[in-house]
Amino acid sequence: MMCRQVRQELIACWGSTDELEAAAVEHLRVCEACRIEAALLRETRVLLHSLPAEHAPSGLTKRVVARIADEQQPAGWWSRLAAWFVPEGSPAWARATAVGVAIALAAVGGTVLYHGTTSPGPDQAIIATTVAGGAQLAIGQQEIEDLMVRHQTLELTQPLADDPGVHLVMYTSY
Amino acid sequence: MAKGTALQQAEIERLVERAKRGDQHAFGRLVEEYKDKIYSYVSRMLGDPYEAEDVTQEAFLRAYRSLPRFRGAASFHTWLYRIASNLAIDVVRRRRRSDNVSYSLDEPLETDDGEYDREIADDTRGPEEASGTRETQVAVRRAIMDLPGKLRDVMVLYELQGETYEDIAQILAVPLGTVKSRLFNARNQLKERLKSLVAAGEIEVEQ
């Protein structure tokens, strides 16, 4: 058996001759260099396993659990809102900016929606109901004149959902 | 019984399930159960107790956050090792990068608290460290740290942590054959390093 083969076997069994093939054992008997290799491997293993056990520093469990509890504190509205726009752990300035932009967008969007799709107010509802589907037959001239005055007043203060001209035509043609 | 742990495997599984539902006490018991294993592994990988403590803490925190995604395909301790291993590798990579940054030893060290003169560690041994056992342990630790990271990982997990080939393959996400060949190379390289220490008279070998 060659030294190279024997040394490979020695590494696999940490230099122990107990697990070696008979040919390798025979080689060791006559080869001093390989015997030294075997001894070195055995010693390496002993040294490795003689290293003292290492223990985690005291209080590590407490610190881990405390950090988990800290992370699981219910977040305030500010943090929850910021979490929609920026990843967790982002710097405070990024979270503040995100919340500011969100509030500004909400304000602009709300204003646009209010003016764009405002449903009829109580006065407008009266007119719309009155002119719808033949109900106008039940009201007299005086009432129509009152409605027209109210309509014009409304038109000045806020635009109606439907075309006010249409209503005026209907009122006057009655 | 789970390897190297005092709790029964069934109890560990129950604790994992409870921790998944947000039971911090249950997770605390798991930390208590595995902290020494994870810490000693990371410490032997990094060779620095302070960094090892930070990495161990971070590994448990990440494990807690990731618990909902833990399906139990691997054992809990293997999964935990894997998280710790990835974090330890990150630290080693950061070190490698910072080692490439050169600076003048005359320049003061800038910190948040101001500037300080750089201090260089004194590697010469004091009389209290001249005792054979301590000196030998330091030499062995240094020899382990000198191994390439991939070999050191397998060496530490198999020889010092007592993990099986199969578990190491799962932890490191490599085939079983790779674990065995890395271990073979690690043993050989460690032996060569210790041989040079023997030649220098720092370690004696009995034939």
Short mmCIF file of C-alpha atoms in Angstrom, two decimals:
data_model
loop_
_atom_site.label_atom_id
_atom_site.label_comp_id
_atom_site.label_asym_id
_atom_site.label_seq_id
_atom_site.Cartn_x
_atom_site.Cartn_y
_atom_site.Cartn_z
CA MET A 1 0.00 0.00 0.00
CA MET A 2 1.26 3.50 -0.86
CA CYS A 3 1.83 6.23 1.72
CA ARG A 4 -0.75 8.46 -0.04
CA GLN A 5 -3.51 5.88 0.27
CA VAL A 6 -2.66 5.15 3.88
CA ARG A 7 -2.68 8.83 4.80
CA GLN A 8 -6.09 9.31 3.24
CA GLU A 9 -7.42 6.46 5.32
CA LEU A 10 -5.75 7.90 8.40
CA ILE A 11 -7.46 11.27 7.93
CA ALA A 12 -10.83 9.56 7.58
CA CYS A 13 -10.37 7.80 10.94
CA TRP A 14 -8.38 10.53 12.74
CA GLY A 15 -5.24 8.40 12.79
CA SER A 16 -6.83 5.52 14.67
CA THR A 17 -5.38 2.17 13.63
CA ASP A 18 -8.45 0.29 14.90
CA GLU A 19 -10.46 1.04 11.78
CA LEU A 20 -7.64 0.64 9.26
CA GLU A 21 -7.37 -2.16 6.71
CA ALA A 22 -4.76 -4.86 7.48
CA ALA A 23 -2.61 -3.63 4.57
CA ALA A 24 -2.55 -0.09 5.97
CA VAL A 25 -1.64 -1.36 9.44
CA GLU A 26 1.17 -3.37 7.89
CA HIS A 27 2.35 -0.22 6.05
CA LEU A 28 2.44 1.75 9.30
CA ARG A 29 4.62 -0.92 10.86
CA VAL A 30 7.35 -0.26 8.33
CA CYS A 31 6.79 3.46 7.49
CA GLU A 32 7.86 5.92 10.17
CA ALA A 33 6.63 8.99 8.25
CA CYS A 34 3.11 7.58 8.13
CA ARG A 35 3.29 6.67 11.81
CA ILE A 36 4.13 10.30 12.56
CA GLU A 37 1.17 11.38 10.43
CA ALA A 38 -1.10 9.02 12.33
CA ALA A 39 0.16 10.38 15.66
CA LEU A 40 -0.33 13.95 14.49
CA LEU A 41 -3.90 13.22 13.50
CA ARG A 42 -4.66 11.54 16.80
CA GLU A 43 -3.16 14.50 18.65
CA THR A 44 -5.09 16.97 16.50
CA ARG A 45 -8.29 15.23 17.45
CA VAL A 46 -7.39 15.22 21.14
CA LEU A 47 -6.51 18.91 21.06
CA LEU A 48 -9.69 19.75 19.21
CA HIS A 49 -11.85 17.91 21.67
CA SER A 50 -10.01 19.30 24.68
CA LEU A 51 -11.26 22.81 23.96
CA PRO A 52 -13.48 23.89 26.83
CA ALA A 53 -17.23 24.10 26.29
CA GLU A 54 -18.50 27.58 25.54
CA HIS A 55 -21.60 28.91 27.25
CA ALA A 56 -23.82 31.77 26.26
CA PRO A 57 -23.41 34.87 28.45
CA SER A 58 -25.83 35.03 31.36
CA GLY A 59 -29.00 36.99 30.72
CA LEU A 60 -29.03 36.27 26.99
CA THR A 61 -32.48 34.66 27.12
CA LYS A 62 -33.89 37.62 29.05
CA ARG A 63 -32.43 40.08 26.57
CA VAL A 64 -33.85 38.19 23.60
CA VAL A 65 -37.33 37.93 25.15
CA ALA A 66 -37.23 41.61 26.16
CA ARG A 67 -36.40 42.65 22.61
CA ILE A 68 -39.22 40.50 21.25
CA ALA A 69 -41.66 42.05 23.74
CA ASP A 70 -40.41 45.48 22.76
CA GLU A 71 -40.95 44.79 19.07
CA GLN A 72 -44.45 43.51 19.74
CA GLN A 73 -45.64 46.64 21.56
CA PRO A 74 -48.78 47.83 19.76
CA ALA A 75 -47.67 50.55 17.38
CA GLY A 76 -49.19 54.04 17.59
CA TRP A 77 -51.32 55.45 14.72
CA TRP A 78 -48.26 57.24 13.43
CA SER A 79 -46.23 54.02 13.10
CA ARG A 80 -49.13 52.05 11.66
CA LEU A 81 -49.75 54.72 9.02
CA ALA A 82 -46.06 54.93 8.18
CA ALA A 83 -45.89 51.14 7.83
CA TRP A 84 -48.22 51.37 4.82
CA PHE A 85 -45.74 53.46 2.87
CA VAL A 86 -42.22 52.66 4.06
CA PRO A 87 -40.59 49.36 5.05
CA GLU A 88 -40.15 48.45 8.70
CA GLY A 89 -36.93 49.84 10.13
CA SER A 90 -36.81 52.85 7.82
CA PRO A 91 -35.28 56.00 9.31
CA ALA A 92 -37.55 58.35 11.24
CA TRP A 93 -37.29 61.11 8.63
CA ALA A 94 -38.55 58.74 5.91
CA ARG A 95 -41.49 57.68 8.05
CA ALA A 96 -42.32 61.30 8.90
CA THR A 97 -42.15 62.31 5.23
CA ALA A 98 -44.36 59.39 4.24
CA VAL A 99 -46.99 60.29 6.83
CA GLY A 100 -46.90 63.96 5.79
CA VAL A 101 -47.32 63.11 2.10
CA ALA A 102 -50.13 60.69 2.94
CA ILE A 103 -52.04 63.33 4.91
CA ALA A 104 -51.57 65.94 2.17
CA LEU A 105 -52.76 63.50 -0.51
CA ALA A 106 -55.76 62.56 1.59
CA ALA A 107 -56.70 66.24 2.01
CA VAL A 108 -56.40 67.02 -1.72
CA GLY A 109 -58.23 63.84 -2.69
CA GLY A 110 -61.03 64.52 -0.23
CA THR A 111 -61.55 68.03 -1.55
CA VAL A 112 -61.67 66.86 -5.18
CA LEU A 113 -64.10 64.09 -4.34
CA TYR A 114 -66.34 66.43 -2.38
CA HIS A 115 -66.63 68.91 -5.20
CA GLY A 116 -66.79 66.33 -7.96
CA THR A 117 -69.41 63.93 -6.66
CA THR A 118 -71.30 65.86 -4.03
CA SER A 119 -74.71 64.28 -3.61
CA PRO A 120 -77.65 66.66 -3.60
CA GLY A 121 -78.19 68.52 -0.33
CA PRO A 122 -81.64 68.66 1.29
CA ASP A 123 -82.78 71.61 -0.85
CA GLN A 124 -81.49 70.10 -4.06
CA ALA A 125 -83.23 66.83 -3.19
CA ILE A 126 -86.55 68.65 -2.94
CA ILE A 127 -86.18 70.01 -6.47
CA ALA A 128 -84.98 66.73 -7.97
CA THR A 129 -87.85 64.84 -6.34
CA THR A 130 -90.32 67.41 -7.40
CA VAL A 131 -89.41 67.35 -11.07
CA ALA A 132 -89.05 63.59 -11.29
CA GLY A 133 -91.59 61.35 -13.01
CA GLY A 134 -94.88 63.37 -13.00
CA ALA A 135 -94.76 64.51 -9.38
CA GLN A 136 -94.73 68.09 -10.73
CA LEU A 137 -98.37 67.72 -11.59
CA ALA A 138 -99.23 67.89 -7.96
CA ILE A 139 -97.70 71.35 -7.29
CA GLY A 140 -99.11 74.74 -8.20
CA GLN A 141 -97.72 77.92 -9.87
CA GLN A 142 -96.79 79.60 -6.59
CA GLU A 143 -94.84 76.57 -5.49
CA ILE A 144 -93.00 76.48 -8.79
CA GLU A 145 -92.05 80.11 -8.46
CA ASP A 146 -90.78 79.41 -4.94
CA LEU A 147 -88.80 76.49 -6.26
CA MET A 148 -87.29 78.60 -9.04
CA VAL A 149 -86.16 81.21 -6.51
CA ARG A 150 -84.65 78.53 -4.36
CA HIS A 151 -83.06 76.93 -7.42
CA GLN A 152 -81.42 80.17 -8.48
CA THR A 153 -80.18 80.78 -4.96
CA LEU A 154 -78.72 77.30 -4.86
CA GLU A 155 -77.15 77.70 -8.24
CA LEU A 156 -75.29 80.75 -7.01
CA THR A 157 -73.93 79.04 -3.92
CA GLN A 158 -73.14 75.59 -5.20
CA PRO A 159 -73.53 73.73 -8.49
CA LEU A 160 -76.26 71.12 -8.69
CA ALA A 161 -75.67 67.49 -9.52
CA ASP A 162 -77.87 67.65 -12.63
CA ASP A 163 -77.97 70.35 -15.29
CA PRO A 164 -79.97 73.19 -13.66
CA GLY A 165 -81.05 74.45 -17.08
CA VAL A 166 -83.06 71.30 -17.62
CA HIS A 167 -84.96 71.89 -14.39
CA LEU A 168 -85.67 75.52 -15.28
CA VAL A 169 -87.11 74.51 -18.65
CA MET A 170 -89.36 72.02 -16.92
CA TYR A 171 -90.52 74.55 -14.32
CA THR A 172 -91.37 77.26 -16.88
CA SER A 173 -93.04 74.94 -19.36
CA TYR A 174 -95.44 73.58 -16.74
CA MET B 1 -34.59 13.22 22.64
CA ALA B 2 -33.37 16.11 20.55
CA LYS B 3 -29.61 15.99 20.21
CA GLY B 4 -27.80 17.84 22.99
CA THR B 5 -30.96 19.18 24.55
CA ALA B 6 -32.72 18.45 27.80
CA LEU B 7 -36.25 18.79 26.44
CA GLN B 8 -38.01 15.92 24.68
CA GLN B 9 -38.56 16.38 20.97
CA ALA B 10 -42.33 16.38 21.43
CA GLU B 11 -42.03 19.13 24.03
CA ILE B 12 -39.88 21.18 21.67
CA GLU B 13 -42.48 20.81 18.94
CA ARG B 14 -45.20 21.96 21.34
CA LEU B 15 -43.11 24.98 22.33
CA VAL B 16 -42.49 25.82 18.67
CA GLU B 17 -46.22 25.69 17.95
CA ARG B 18 -46.98 27.92 20.92
CA ALA B 19 -44.22 30.35 19.94
CA LYS B 20 -45.65 30.46 16.41
CA ARG B 21 -48.89 31.72 17.92
CA GLY B 22 -46.96 34.53 19.63
CA ASP B 23 -46.30 32.90 23.01
CA GLN B 24 -43.14 34.70 24.10
CA HIS B 25 -42.72 32.53 27.19
CA ALA B 26 -42.61 29.41 25.00
CA PHE B 27 -40.03 31.03 22.76
CA GLY B 28 -38.02 32.01 25.84
CA ARG B 29 -37.84 28.34 26.81
CA LEU B 30 -36.58 27.48 23.33
CA VAL B 31 -33.91 30.18 23.60
CA GLU B 32 -32.87 28.80 26.98
CA GLU B 33 -32.67 25.33 25.45
CA TYR B 34 -30.52 26.25 22.45
CA LYS B 35 -28.59 29.35 23.50
CA ASP B 36 -25.39 27.50 24.45
CA LYS B 37 -25.36 25.45 21.26
CA ILE B 38 -25.88 28.45 19.02
CA TYR B 39 -23.53 30.69 20.97
CA SER B 40 -20.67 28.17 21.04
CA TYR B 41 -21.08 27.50 17.32
CA VAL B 42 -21.04 31.20 16.43
CA SER B 43 -18.22 31.93 18.85
CA ARG B 44 -16.07 29.18 17.32
CA MET B 45 -16.88 30.42 13.86
CA LEU B 46 -16.05 34.05 14.63
CA GLY B 47 -13.46 33.72 17.41
CA ASP B 48 -14.91 36.78 19.13
CA PRO B 49 -17.20 36.43 22.16
CA TYR B 50 -18.77 39.87 21.80
CA GLU B 51 -19.66 39.45 18.16
CA ALA B 52 -20.83 35.94 18.97
CA GLU B 53 -23.25 37.28 21.57
CA ASP B 54 -24.67 39.84 19.15
CA VAL B 55 -25.04 37.28 16.38
CA THR B 56 -26.65 34.76 18.73
CA GLN B 57 -29.22 37.31 19.89
CA GLU B 58 -29.94 38.35 16.33
CA ALA B 59 -30.30 34.71 15.27
CA PHE B 60 -32.99 34.12 17.90
CA LEU B 61 -34.79 37.35 17.01
CA ARG B 62 -34.83 36.43 13.34
CA ALA B 63 -35.99 32.96 14.20
CA TYR B 64 -38.91 34.39 16.18
CA ARG B 65 -39.89 36.73 13.35
CA SER B 66 -39.63 33.90 10.81
CA LEU B 67 -41.45 31.29 12.91
CA PRO B 68 -44.73 31.64 10.98
CA ARG B 69 -42.81 30.45 7.90
CA PHE B 70 -41.22 27.48 9.72
CA ARG B 71 -43.04 24.43 8.38
CA GLY B 72 -41.05 21.79 10.23
CA ALA B 73 -39.47 20.25 7.11
CA ALA B 74 -36.15 20.46 8.98
CA SER B 75 -35.84 20.09 12.73
CA PHE B 76 -36.08 23.29 14.74
CA HIS B 77 -32.46 23.10 15.88
CA THR B 78 -31.22 22.60 12.30
CA TRP B 79 -33.29 25.57 11.18
CA LEU B 80 -31.90 27.67 14.02
CA TYR B 81 -28.33 26.69 13.13
CA ARG B 82 -28.96 27.70 9.56
CA ILE B 83 -30.07 31.19 10.57
CA ALA B 84 -27.03 31.53 12.83
CA SER B 85 -24.73 30.21 10.11
CA ASN B 86 -25.98 32.78 7.59
CA LEU B 87 -25.51 35.60 10.08
CA ALA B 88 -22.00 34.39 10.98
CA ILE B 89 -21.10 34.25 7.28
CA ASP B 90 -22.31 37.84 6.89
CA VAL B 91 -20.01 38.94 9.72
CA VAL B 92 -17.05 37.12 8.14
CA ARG B 93 -17.78 38.83 4.80
CA ARG B 94 -18.01 42.25 6.43
CA ARG B 95 -14.68 41.62 8.16
CA ARG B 96 -13.11 40.66 4.88
CA ARG B 97 -14.35 43.87 3.29
CA SER B 98 -13.17 46.04 6.19
CA ASP B 99 -9.80 44.28 6.13
CA ASN B 100 -9.37 45.67 2.63
CA VAL B 101 -9.78 49.24 3.89
CA SER B 102 -6.37 50.60 4.71
CA TYR B 103 -5.66 53.40 7.17
CA SER B 104 -2.65 55.02 8.71
CA LEU B 105 -1.76 53.93 12.22
CA ASP B 106 -0.85 57.54 12.96
CA GLU B 107 -4.35 58.76 12.15
CA PRO B 108 -6.62 59.10 15.17
CA LEU B 109 -9.60 56.77 15.36
CA GLU B 110 -12.84 58.70 14.86
CA THR B 111 -15.75 57.60 17.04
CA ASP B 112 -19.06 59.12 18.11
CA ASP B 113 -17.37 60.18 21.35
CA GLY B 114 -14.48 61.95 19.67
CA GLU B 115 -11.06 60.98 18.41
CA TYR B 116 -8.72 58.45 20.00
CA ASP B 117 -5.20 57.24 19.27
CA ARG B 118 -5.18 53.78 17.73
CA GLU B 119 -4.00 51.04 20.07
CA ILE B 120 -2.34 47.93 18.72
CA ALA B 121 -2.87 44.64 20.55
CA ASP B 122 0.25 43.22 22.15
CA ASP B 123 0.62 39.65 20.87
CA THR B 124 3.60 38.83 23.05
CA ARG B 125 2.58 36.43 25.78
CA GLY B 126 2.68 37.45 29.38
CA PRO B 127 4.03 35.09 32.05
CA GLU B 128 0.49 34.16 33.13
CA GLU B 129 -0.21 32.78 29.65
CA ALA B 130 2.87 30.64 29.44
CA SER B 131 1.14 27.60 30.91
CA GLY B 132 1.00 24.69 28.45
CA THR B 133 -2.74 24.05 28.42
CA ARG B 134 -3.82 27.63 27.84
CA GLU B 135 -1.15 28.19 25.26
CA THR B 136 -2.11 25.03 23.43
CA GLN B 137 -5.81 25.93 23.46
CA VAL B 138 -5.03 29.35 22.05
CA ALA B 139 -2.91 27.73 19.35
CA VAL B 140 -5.67 25.26 18.46
CA ARG B 141 -8.29 28.02 18.33
CA ARG B 142 -6.04 30.06 16.10
CA ALA B 143 -5.49 27.04 13.85
CA ILE B 144 -9.28 26.56 13.56
CA MET B 145 -9.76 30.25 12.77
CA ASP B 146 -7.11 29.97 10.06
CA LEU B 147 -9.17 27.38 8.20
CA PRO B 148 -11.15 28.66 5.20
CA GLY B 149 -14.71 29.52 6.28
CA LYS B 150 -16.39 26.60 4.52
CA LEU B 151 -14.03 24.08 6.08
CA ARG B 152 -14.23 25.73 9.49
CA ASP B 153 -18.03 25.58 9.38
CA VAL B 154 -18.06 21.81 8.83
CA MET B 155 -15.23 21.21 11.28
CA VAL B 156 -16.96 23.14 14.06
CA LEU B 157 -20.37 21.61 13.40
CA TYR B 158 -19.12 18.02 13.21
CA GLU B 159 -16.21 17.86 15.59
CA LEU B 160 -17.19 20.42 18.22
CA GLN B 161 -20.95 20.71 18.02
CA GLY B 162 -21.52 17.01 17.42
CA GLU B 163 -23.91 17.42 14.50
CA THR B 164 -24.44 14.57 12.05
CA TYR B 165 -23.45 14.66 8.38
CA GLU B 166 -27.14 14.80 7.44
CA ASP B 167 -27.90 17.74 9.74
CA ILE B 168 -24.82 19.63 8.53
CA ALA B 169 -25.94 19.10 4.94
CA GLN B 170 -29.30 20.68 5.85
CA ILE B 171 -27.77 23.52 7.84
CA LEU B 172 -25.34 24.49 5.10
CA ALA B 173 -27.67 23.53 2.23
CA VAL B 174 -24.99 21.40 0.55
CA PRO B 175 -24.98 17.74 -0.55
CA LEU B 176 -23.87 15.07 1.90
CA GLY B 177 -20.79 14.32 -0.23
CA THR B 178 -19.71 17.95 0.05
CA VAL B 179 -19.94 17.79 3.83
CA LYS B 180 -17.73 14.70 3.90
CA SER B 181 -15.14 16.08 1.50
CA ARG B 182 -15.01 19.41 3.37
CA LEU B 183 -14.53 17.57 6.63
CA PHE B 184 -11.72 15.51 5.12
CA ASN B 185 -9.99 18.67 3.90
CA ALA B 186 -10.59 20.46 7.20
CA ARG B 187 -8.99 17.64 9.19
CA ASN B 188 -6.04 17.53 6.84
CA GLN B 189 -5.50 21.31 6.93
CA LEU B 190 -5.86 21.47 10.68
CA LYS B 191 -3.34 18.67 11.07
CA GLU B 192 -0.91 20.55 8.81
CA ARG B 193 -1.31 23.73 10.83
CA LEU B 194 -0.73 21.90 14.08
CA LYS B 195 2.26 20.17 12.53
CA SER B 196 3.89 23.56 12.05
CA LEU B 197 3.17 24.39 15.68
CA VAL B 198 4.77 21.11 16.70
CA ALA B 199 7.78 21.94 14.56
CA ALA B 200 8.00 25.32 16.30
CA GLY B 201 7.97 23.51 19.65
CA GLU B 202 4.68 25.08 20.73
CA ILE B 203 2.90 21.71 20.97
CA GLU B 204 4.34 18.34 21.86
CA VAL B 205 3.10 15.17 20.18
CA GLU B 206 3.27 11.76 21.79
CA GLN B 207 3.85 8.92 19.34
#
